Amino acid sequence: MKRGNVISPIALFGIWELVGRLELVDPLFLPAPTAILAEAWSLARSGELFIHIGVSLYRVGMGYGMGALVGVSLGILMGWSKRLEEYLDPLIEMIRPISPLALLPLMILWFGMGDGSKVIIIFKASLFPVLLNTIAGVKGVDIKLIQAAQTLGANPGQVFRRVVLPASLPTILTGLRISTALAMLAIVGVEMLAAESGLGYLLVEAEHVFDTPKMFVGLLVLGALGYLWDRLARVAQNRILVWHKETTLEGKI
Amino acid sequence: MPLIDARNVSKVFGDGQGENTTALDDFNLVVVEKEFVSIIGPSGCGKSTFLLLLAGLELVTSGDLLLDGQPVNGPDPGHAIVFQEYLLFPWRTVWKNIEFGPEVRGAPKNKRAEVVSKYIKLVGLEGVEGRYPHELSGGMKQRVAIARALANEPKVILMDEPFGSLDALTRENMQVELLRIWQENRCTVIFVTHSIEEAVFLSDRLVVMGTHPGRVKKIFPIPFPRPRKREIISSADFVALAAGVKGLILEEEK
């Protein structure tokens, strides 16, 4: 890790701690980092924190997994078939701008207060970046590369698996990465509005009893989870796309 | 029997709005097995179109285009094409790129390895089998593309300005290499180029094409004995022949 990566957080927490200790601001509004850590420790010891994390990750995982699966497969079909794209495009452009949270009342009506309604909303939030990137990726494959494969004897199935898929993979993976962040955004909203568990619920619950350190714990965990998830996605992307990284601007930085 | 027999071949491209362009008109050419034929002509004379037709990537509008007695009706590993832009698969190593043809045609693994190492050796790529295309120079990329086409052991190899994006020295070097490879491998080559010197140096026969519409203008036999050395390009016969070709092309461009 570069030195620049740690300097800014350390400085921030140092000043923050000072402000908290000297009570320059009412601790009800801004508790010191050490107080937040103490709260995190007790939440972790009681197991409460992990239950909330587990529940949230389960919902995100299910919804995101479905979104990724449907987005990639449908995107491949739509990128491959101009006809299918023309049929489905108006529908997609109508559903896409609807905020995932706007679907919540209807989803609760349909699927109840359980995990089902939440998973569907995460699904909706994750689907479109994956779908649109996959379509763009497949459509962007160099036709001459396909011709080269054809003249070497590849049949349509082989052209698809051995040329179209690998050539569109960089764009597809970008879509998958964008969706991870959107899924995390959506889960918090959903859990704040309608849940009895999860990290979003933890935040609302803390607000109700003016437990400010607990709110900060919730925020910190959300930040950490998002960061970890993105790092993981990046590592996976770089592993899969050795050839791509080094042929693009990314490899030069 | 001729290997390639093009009789009254025409190719008309429509733009879908009623505007048609005649790329080739009444094109006739017969090529025998193991012959090295170059095609040269001003831009827009349809020389690349003829290669695409031979590769099966475009179909004739009228006339007959026979390869080994059979009409060409689609891409086929028996007539491989090498493009100016190499068009290697960037996610595959040198080895895997060359292996592509035998792989999709279902050759068993040990046979594949045998073929790939044979052509890696033939084109002089030993030691870089594990590299990716972006790690190679232009000349090396074109060697990979040639080996990839040869790995299918095609009857005819079609080359569309294959050395067009190489620097002058690499280009000369690759011409000599191509002759060596062709001499060892003895397949038929149809070679499209912009360079008169290159065409005269490489070919058994040189087809000069004219424009509007694209057609054969004249076919020059190239009499120099083989194997040829690079030095022949400064001989009086070579210079005279090249000047004749140049005059014909200039006349066409007027």
XYZ file of C-alpha atoms in Angstrom:
507
model
C 0.000 0.000 0.000
C 1.272 3.475 -0.844
C 1.966 5.908 1.983
C -0.594 8.386 0.604
C -3.303 5.810 1.192
C -3.005 5.948 4.995
C -2.051 9.563 5.670
C -5.464 11.072 5.072
C -7.489 8.648 7.251
C -4.952 8.898 10.101
C -5.061 12.695 10.059
C -8.836 12.710 9.959
C -9.203 10.322 12.911
C -6.533 12.190 14.904
C -8.321 15.521 14.641
C -11.655 13.867 15.233
C -10.424 12.184 18.421
C -9.098 15.501 19.665
C -12.430 17.218 19.017
C -14.245 14.392 20.834
C -11.935 14.305 23.863
C -12.052 18.058 24.337
C -15.844 17.919 23.836
C -15.641 20.798 21.374
C -18.799 19.331 19.893
C -21.574 17.670 21.917
C -20.794 13.881 21.874
C -24.450 13.293 21.066
C -23.670 14.722 17.606
C -20.087 13.628 17.216
C -18.714 10.908 19.491
C -14.945 10.353 19.539
C -13.553 7.543 17.391
C -12.525 5.616 20.504
C -16.102 5.749 21.773
C -17.265 4.421 18.404
C -14.710 1.630 18.550
C -15.865 0.707 22.053
C -19.429 0.528 20.784
C -18.310 -1.590 17.827
C -16.513 -3.954 20.209
C -19.547 -4.432 22.381
C -21.811 -4.923 19.348
C -19.376 -7.488 18.016
C -19.087 -9.296 21.353
C -22.809 -9.636 21.719
C -22.930 -11.004 18.177
C -25.553 -8.448 17.199
C -23.297 -6.765 14.636
C -22.546 -9.998 12.836
C -26.177 -10.961 12.665
C -26.955 -7.674 10.945
C -23.981 -7.977 8.624
C -24.926 -11.550 7.802
C -28.517 -10.692 7.022
C -27.537 -7.760 4.803
C -24.892 -9.763 2.959
C -27.338 -12.592 2.401
C -29.893 -10.252 0.815
C -27.284 -8.434 -1.262
C -25.698 -11.707 -2.312
C -28.969 -13.236 -3.460
C -30.223 -10.133 -5.255
C -26.877 -9.325 -6.819
C -26.298 -12.927 -7.825
C -29.645 -13.044 -9.612
C -29.059 -9.648 -11.204
C -25.633 -10.712 -12.440
C -26.911 -14.005 -13.807
C -29.905 -12.515 -15.609
C -27.970 -9.425 -16.702
C -25.118 -11.372 -18.274
C -27.270 -14.011 -19.973
C -29.941 -11.637 -21.238
C -27.274 -9.103 -22.229
C -25.445 -11.701 -24.297
C -28.661 -12.654 -26.089
C -29.578 -9.024 -26.682
C -26.099 -8.128 -27.883
C -26.097 -11.093 -30.242
C -29.609 -10.612 -31.644
C -30.507 -7.183 -32.944
C -34.133 -8.245 -33.124
C -34.362 -9.170 -29.469
C -32.681 -5.911 -28.536
C -35.228 -3.928 -30.548
C -38.074 -5.773 -28.849
C -36.812 -5.416 -25.305
C -35.079 -2.054 -25.396
C -38.200 0.138 -24.834
C -39.230 -2.010 -21.886
C -35.770 -1.808 -20.358
C -35.538 1.934 -20.816
C -38.885 2.300 -19.045
C -38.022 0.164 -16.045
C -34.421 1.311 -15.710
C -35.033 4.904 -14.497
C -37.433 3.784 -11.741
C -35.614 4.012 -8.429
C -35.277 0.554 -6.871
C -36.739 1.951 -3.632
C -39.855 3.135 -5.464
C -40.696 -0.508 -6.022
C -40.681 -1.245 -2.298
C -44.399 -0.753 -1.489
C -45.475 -2.930 -4.386
C -42.884 -5.587 -3.617
C -43.960 -5.736 -0.002
C -47.536 -6.164 -1.189
C -46.491 -8.968 -3.508
C -43.789 -10.724 -1.537
C -44.432 -9.666 2.055
C -42.088 -8.148 4.603
C -39.598 -11.029 4.428
C -36.356 -11.261 2.488
C -38.131 -11.813 -0.837
C -39.134 -8.206 -1.383
C -35.640 -6.992 -0.459
C -33.903 -9.461 -2.724
C -36.075 -8.379 -5.656
C -35.132 -4.755 -5.102
C -31.424 -5.550 -4.952
C -31.946 -7.590 -8.082
C -33.481 -4.567 -9.802
C -30.652 -2.327 -8.625
C -27.913 -4.703 -9.837
C -29.471 -5.821 -13.086
C -29.156 -2.821 -15.374
C -25.469 -1.937 -15.233
C -24.661 -5.589 -15.882
C -27.232 -5.856 -18.643
C -26.279 -2.670 -20.478
C -22.550 -3.308 -20.200
C -22.949 -6.848 -21.439
C -24.974 -5.690 -24.454
C -22.376 -3.018 -25.213
C -19.536 -5.508 -24.733
C -20.990 -8.107 -27.076
C -21.962 -5.543 -29.700
C -18.514 -3.976 -29.514
C -16.632 -7.105 -30.578
C -14.497 -6.427 -33.666
C -16.245 -8.051 -36.626
C -12.867 -8.732 -38.246
C -11.812 -10.789 -35.235
C -14.925 -12.891 -35.765
C -14.108 -13.224 -39.469
C -10.587 -14.311 -38.604
C -12.042 -17.054 -36.399
C -14.470 -18.105 -39.135
C -11.734 -18.420 -41.730
C -9.823 -20.601 -39.262
C -12.753 -23.010 -39.215
C -14.750 -21.925 -36.153
C -18.487 -22.663 -36.266
C -20.980 -20.142 -34.822
C -20.937 -21.769 -31.381
C -17.149 -21.696 -31.275
C -17.054 -18.100 -32.495
C -19.349 -17.247 -29.639
C -17.501 -19.071 -26.879
C -13.957 -18.503 -28.061
C -14.178 -15.004 -29.508
C -17.305 -13.066 -28.540
C -17.237 -14.020 -24.863
C -13.557 -13.354 -24.145
C -13.594 -10.181 -26.243
C -16.566 -8.741 -24.343
C -15.413 -9.902 -20.916
C -13.673 -6.629 -19.929
C -16.880 -4.642 -20.461
C -19.022 -7.275 -18.751
C -16.767 -7.285 -15.692
C -16.988 -3.496 -15.491
C -20.777 -3.784 -15.352
C -20.521 -6.406 -12.627
C -18.305 -4.094 -10.603
C -20.550 -1.061 -10.946
C -23.468 -3.163 -9.757
C -21.762 -4.179 -6.525
C -21.827 -0.560 -5.370
C -25.434 -0.036 -6.454
C -26.530 -3.173 -4.634
C -24.920 -1.892 -1.428
C -26.674 1.461 -1.823
C -30.028 -0.189 -2.356
C -29.839 -2.632 0.558
C -29.350 0.138 3.096
C -32.352 2.061 1.791
C -34.574 -0.974 1.815
C -33.553 -2.031 5.295
C -34.032 1.468 6.661
C -37.563 1.580 5.325
C -38.829 -1.901 5.956
C -36.827 -4.431 7.912
C -36.258 -5.817 11.386
C -32.653 -6.706 10.742
C -29.689 -5.765 8.624
C -27.259 -2.846 8.630
C -29.864 -0.360 7.418
C -32.127 -1.378 10.262
C -29.239 -0.980 12.703
C -28.913 2.670 11.634
C -32.606 3.461 12.044
C -32.775 1.670 15.357
C -29.807 3.701 16.615
C -31.468 6.903 15.513
C -34.627 6.079 17.451
C -32.715 5.882 20.721
C -30.181 8.631 19.915
C -27.351 6.090 19.978
C -24.909 8.098 17.874
C -21.879 5.780 18.301
C -23.988 2.914 16.968
C -24.906 4.958 13.896
C -21.228 5.536 13.232
C -20.517 1.836 13.646
C -23.166 1.134 11.010
C -21.644 3.660 8.633
C -18.115 2.375 9.188
C -19.137 -1.207 8.548
C -20.944 -0.185 5.362
C -17.877 1.700 4.152
C -15.575 -1.197 5.006
C -17.801 -3.769 3.327
C -18.116 -1.676 0.161
C -14.375 -1.158 0.054
C -13.588 -4.841 0.579
C -16.087 -5.927 -2.027
C -14.680 -3.553 -4.590
C -11.093 -4.655 -3.865
C -12.164 -8.258 -4.298
C -13.883 -7.454 -7.592
C -10.788 -5.618 -8.782
C -8.444 -8.441 -7.903
C -10.729 -10.880 -9.706
C -10.899 -8.577 -12.720
C -7.123 -8.221 -12.925
C -6.630 -11.948 -12.569
C -9.052 -12.738 -15.354
C -7.903 -9.959 -17.658
C -4.104 -10.073 -17.555
C -4.046 -9.555 -21.312
C -6.441 -6.638 -21.173
C -4.872 -4.666 -18.363
C -1.570 -4.424 -20.126
C -3.004 -3.316 -23.454
C -4.977 -0.420 -22.002
C -4.303 2.830 -20.207
C -4.944 1.103 -16.873
C -1.730 -0.860 -17.156
C 0.349 2.306 -17.624
C -0.734 4.014 -14.421
C -6.800 -28.694 -62.873
C -6.365 -25.108 -61.661
C -6.566 -24.548 -57.902
C -8.342 -21.223 -58.231
C -10.564 -20.513 -61.183
C -12.345 -17.154 -61.290
C -14.614 -16.807 -64.306
C -16.464 -13.584 -65.078
C -16.640 -12.816 -61.373
C -18.573 -9.685 -60.439
C -19.190 -8.244 -57.016
C -21.676 -5.464 -56.448
C -22.098 -3.912 -53.003
C -25.460 -2.333 -52.254
C -25.730 0.253 -49.507
C -29.316 -0.812 -48.800
C -30.731 2.375 -50.265
C -30.543 1.494 -53.915
C -27.006 2.831 -54.436
C -24.810 0.087 -55.849
C -21.053 0.020 -56.199
C -19.421 -2.399 -58.592
C -16.245 -3.517 -56.849
C -15.335 -6.208 -59.368
C -16.522 -6.571 -62.938
C -15.927 -9.553 -65.171
C -12.826 -10.603 -63.249
C -10.949 -13.607 -64.637
C -7.950 -15.330 -63.093
C -6.628 -18.852 -63.020
C -4.069 -19.886 -60.415
C -2.376 -23.261 -60.341
C -1.247 -25.130 -57.262
C 1.849 -23.879 -55.405
C 1.868 -20.658 -57.376
C 2.674 -17.311 -55.762
C 0.461 -14.652 -57.320
C 0.438 -10.993 -56.318
C -2.360 -8.569 -57.021
C -1.616 -4.890 -57.265
C -3.588 -1.852 -58.320
C -4.758 1.583 -57.239
C -7.059 1.970 -54.232
C -10.581 0.915 -54.991
C -9.652 -1.548 -57.740
C -11.285 -4.392 -55.853
C -8.140 -6.343 -55.028
C -9.102 -6.757 -51.376
C -12.656 -7.600 -52.422
C -11.307 -10.470 -54.481
C -9.498 -11.798 -51.403
C -12.655 -11.540 -49.293
C -14.510 -13.501 -51.973
C -11.800 -16.162 -51.984
C -11.877 -16.275 -48.180
C -15.628 -16.851 -48.331
C -16.303 -13.736 -46.259
C -18.200 -12.201 -49.195
C -20.071 -14.038 -51.932
C -19.916 -13.366 -55.675
C -22.779 -11.416 -57.236
C -22.377 -13.223 -60.549
C -19.866 -15.470 -62.278
C -18.047 -18.528 -60.924
C -15.371 -18.627 -58.284
C -14.022 -22.142 -57.958
C -11.477 -23.369 -55.457
C -10.254 -26.861 -56.158
C -13.233 -27.289 -58.484
C -15.774 -26.337 -55.828
C -17.625 -23.015 -55.674
C -16.631 -20.916 -52.655
C -19.705 -20.479 -50.497
C -18.367 -19.571 -47.066
C -15.289 -19.402 -44.865
C -13.267 -22.581 -44.825
C -10.010 -23.522 -43.130
C -8.773 -24.696 -46.561
C -8.395 -21.066 -47.611
C -6.857 -19.090 -44.799
C -6.472 -15.339 -44.764
C -3.805 -13.140 -43.182
C -4.838 -9.547 -42.574
C -2.779 -6.378 -42.394
C -4.077 -5.765 -38.847
C -2.903 -9.261 -37.722
C -6.217 -9.834 -35.871
C -4.641 -12.083 -33.284
C -6.772 -13.038 -30.290
C -5.357 -10.766 -27.561
C -6.456 -13.108 -24.726
C -4.539 -16.032 -26.169
C -0.807 -16.595 -26.024
C 1.239 -17.059 -29.183
C 0.927 -20.810 -28.794
C -2.839 -20.710 -28.227
C -3.332 -18.346 -31.163
C -1.592 -20.734 -33.528
C -3.483 -23.634 -31.993
C -6.862 -21.991 -32.673
C -7.519 -23.592 -36.080
C -6.649 -27.195 -35.191
C -8.475 -26.713 -31.859
C -11.825 -25.641 -33.337
C -11.530 -28.357 -35.950
C -11.249 -30.927 -33.190
C -7.710 -32.192 -33.746
C -6.477 -34.357 -30.856
C -4.209 -32.669 -28.357
C -0.948 -34.404 -29.250
C -1.502 -33.764 -32.962
C -2.190 -30.114 -32.154
C 1.023 -29.761 -30.188
C 2.942 -31.310 -33.055
C 1.452 -28.935 -35.627
C 1.865 -25.835 -33.458
C 5.509 -26.500 -32.660
C 6.205 -27.245 -36.324
C 4.880 -23.842 -37.421
C 6.384 -21.971 -34.492
C 9.703 -23.299 -35.696
C 8.950 -22.565 -39.339
C 8.157 -18.902 -38.741
C 10.931 -18.496 -36.166
C 8.946 -17.861 -32.988
C 10.755 -20.284 -30.658
C 10.995 -18.901 -27.145
C 7.997 -16.575 -27.282
C 5.246 -19.219 -27.304
C 3.940 -18.118 -23.916
C 3.747 -14.403 -24.676
C 0.589 -12.468 -25.359
C 0.190 -10.549 -28.637
C 0.615 -7.144 -26.973
C 4.093 -8.193 -25.889
C 5.226 -8.694 -29.497
C 6.547 -6.369 -32.216
C 4.592 -5.886 -35.435
C 6.813 -8.255 -37.366
C 6.438 -10.959 -34.738
C 2.671 -10.492 -34.637
C 2.532 -11.028 -38.377
C 4.637 -14.177 -37.986
C 2.064 -15.448 -35.490
C -0.758 -14.615 -37.904
C 1.014 -16.482 -40.707
C 1.701 -19.493 -38.489
C -1.929 -19.440 -37.303
C -3.141 -19.553 -40.907
C -0.627 -22.280 -41.846
C -1.554 -24.443 -38.853
C -4.728 -25.444 -40.696
C -2.497 -26.662 -43.544
C -4.551 -24.723 -46.088
C -4.407 -25.238 -49.842
C -4.192 -21.513 -50.366
C -3.158 -18.685 -48.119
C -4.616 -15.263 -48.832
C -2.630 -12.262 -47.691
C -4.216 -8.829 -47.598
C -1.362 -6.295 -47.466
C 0.182 -8.313 -44.659
C 3.290 -6.157 -44.338
C 1.521 -2.835 -44.860
C 1.902 -1.653 -41.279
C 5.487 -2.754 -40.734
C 8.487 -0.444 -40.877
C 10.649 -0.640 -44.019
C 13.427 -2.827 -42.586
C 11.079 -5.299 -40.911
C 9.085 -5.391 -44.099
C 12.082 -6.377 -46.230
C 13.038 -8.957 -43.672
C 9.512 -10.400 -43.639
C 9.475 -10.629 -47.448
C 12.567 -12.794 -47.374
C 11.085 -14.819 -44.530
C 7.814 -15.291 -46.382
C 9.651 -16.637 -49.426
C 11.567 -19.041 -47.214
C 8.366 -20.201 -45.501
C 6.599 -20.580 -48.822
C 9.525 -22.494 -50.275
C 9.514 -24.905 -47.335
C 5.770 -25.217 -47.128
C 4.801 -24.931 -50.773
C 1.221 -23.771 -50.502
C -0.435 -21.440 -52.950
C -0.251 -17.767 -52.046
C -2.460 -14.904 -53.233
C -0.786 -11.729 -52.071
C -2.417 -8.304 -52.241
C -0.061 -5.356 -51.885
C 0.493 -1.693 -52.683
C 4.212 -2.125 -53.215
C 5.396 -2.875 -56.744
C 8.855 -3.879 -55.547
C 7.380 -6.291 -53.028
C 5.050 -7.815 -55.598
C 7.777 -8.295 -58.233
C 10.235 -9.691 -55.711
C 7.822 -12.268 -54.298
C 5.657 -13.498 -57.141
C 5.531 -16.000 -59.935
C 2.947 -13.817 -61.608
C 1.771 -10.291 -60.954
C -1.795 -9.231 -61.646
C -2.260 -5.504 -62.276
C -5.810 -4.351 -61.728
C -7.647 -1.305 -63.014
C -10.427 0.721 -61.427
C -14.007 1.742 -62.217
C -14.938 -0.987 -62.273
C -12.318 -3.320 -60.811
C -10.951 -5.693 -63.427
C -7.745 -7.410 -64.517
C -5.664 -5.061 -66.610
C -2.600 -7.118 -67.293
C -0.819 -10.147 -65.897
C 2.987 -10.087 -65.795
C 4.952 -13.332 -65.481
C 7.966 -12.776 -63.220
C 10.836 -14.796 -64.674
C 13.479 -14.536 -61.917
C 14.748 -17.927 -60.768
C 14.181 -19.154 -57.235
C 15.321 -19.119 -54.527
C 15.550 -15.360 -54.890
C 17.910 -13.134 -53.015
C 17.072 -9.619 -51.935
C 19.890 -8.349 -54.204
C 17.892 -8.982 -57.376
C 15.815 -5.881 -56.778
C 18.691 -3.724 -58.004
C 19.290 -5.780 -61.156
C 18.487 -4.150 -64.501
C 15.804 -6.714 -65.402
C 14.031 -6.210 -62.085
C 14.086 -2.422 -62.372
C 12.792 -2.540 -65.950
C 9.965 -4.890 -65.018
C 8.982 -2.793 -62.011
C 9.023 0.352 -64.148
C 6.691 -1.306 -66.658
C 4.243 -2.202 -63.884
C 4.462 1.277 -62.454
C 3.734 2.878 -65.819
C 0.629 0.766 -66.202
C -0.664 1.676 -62.734
C 0.074 5.387 -63.204
C -1.795 5.332 -66.483
C -4.753 3.879 -64.596
C -4.641 6.540 -61.914
C -4.774 9.405 -64.437
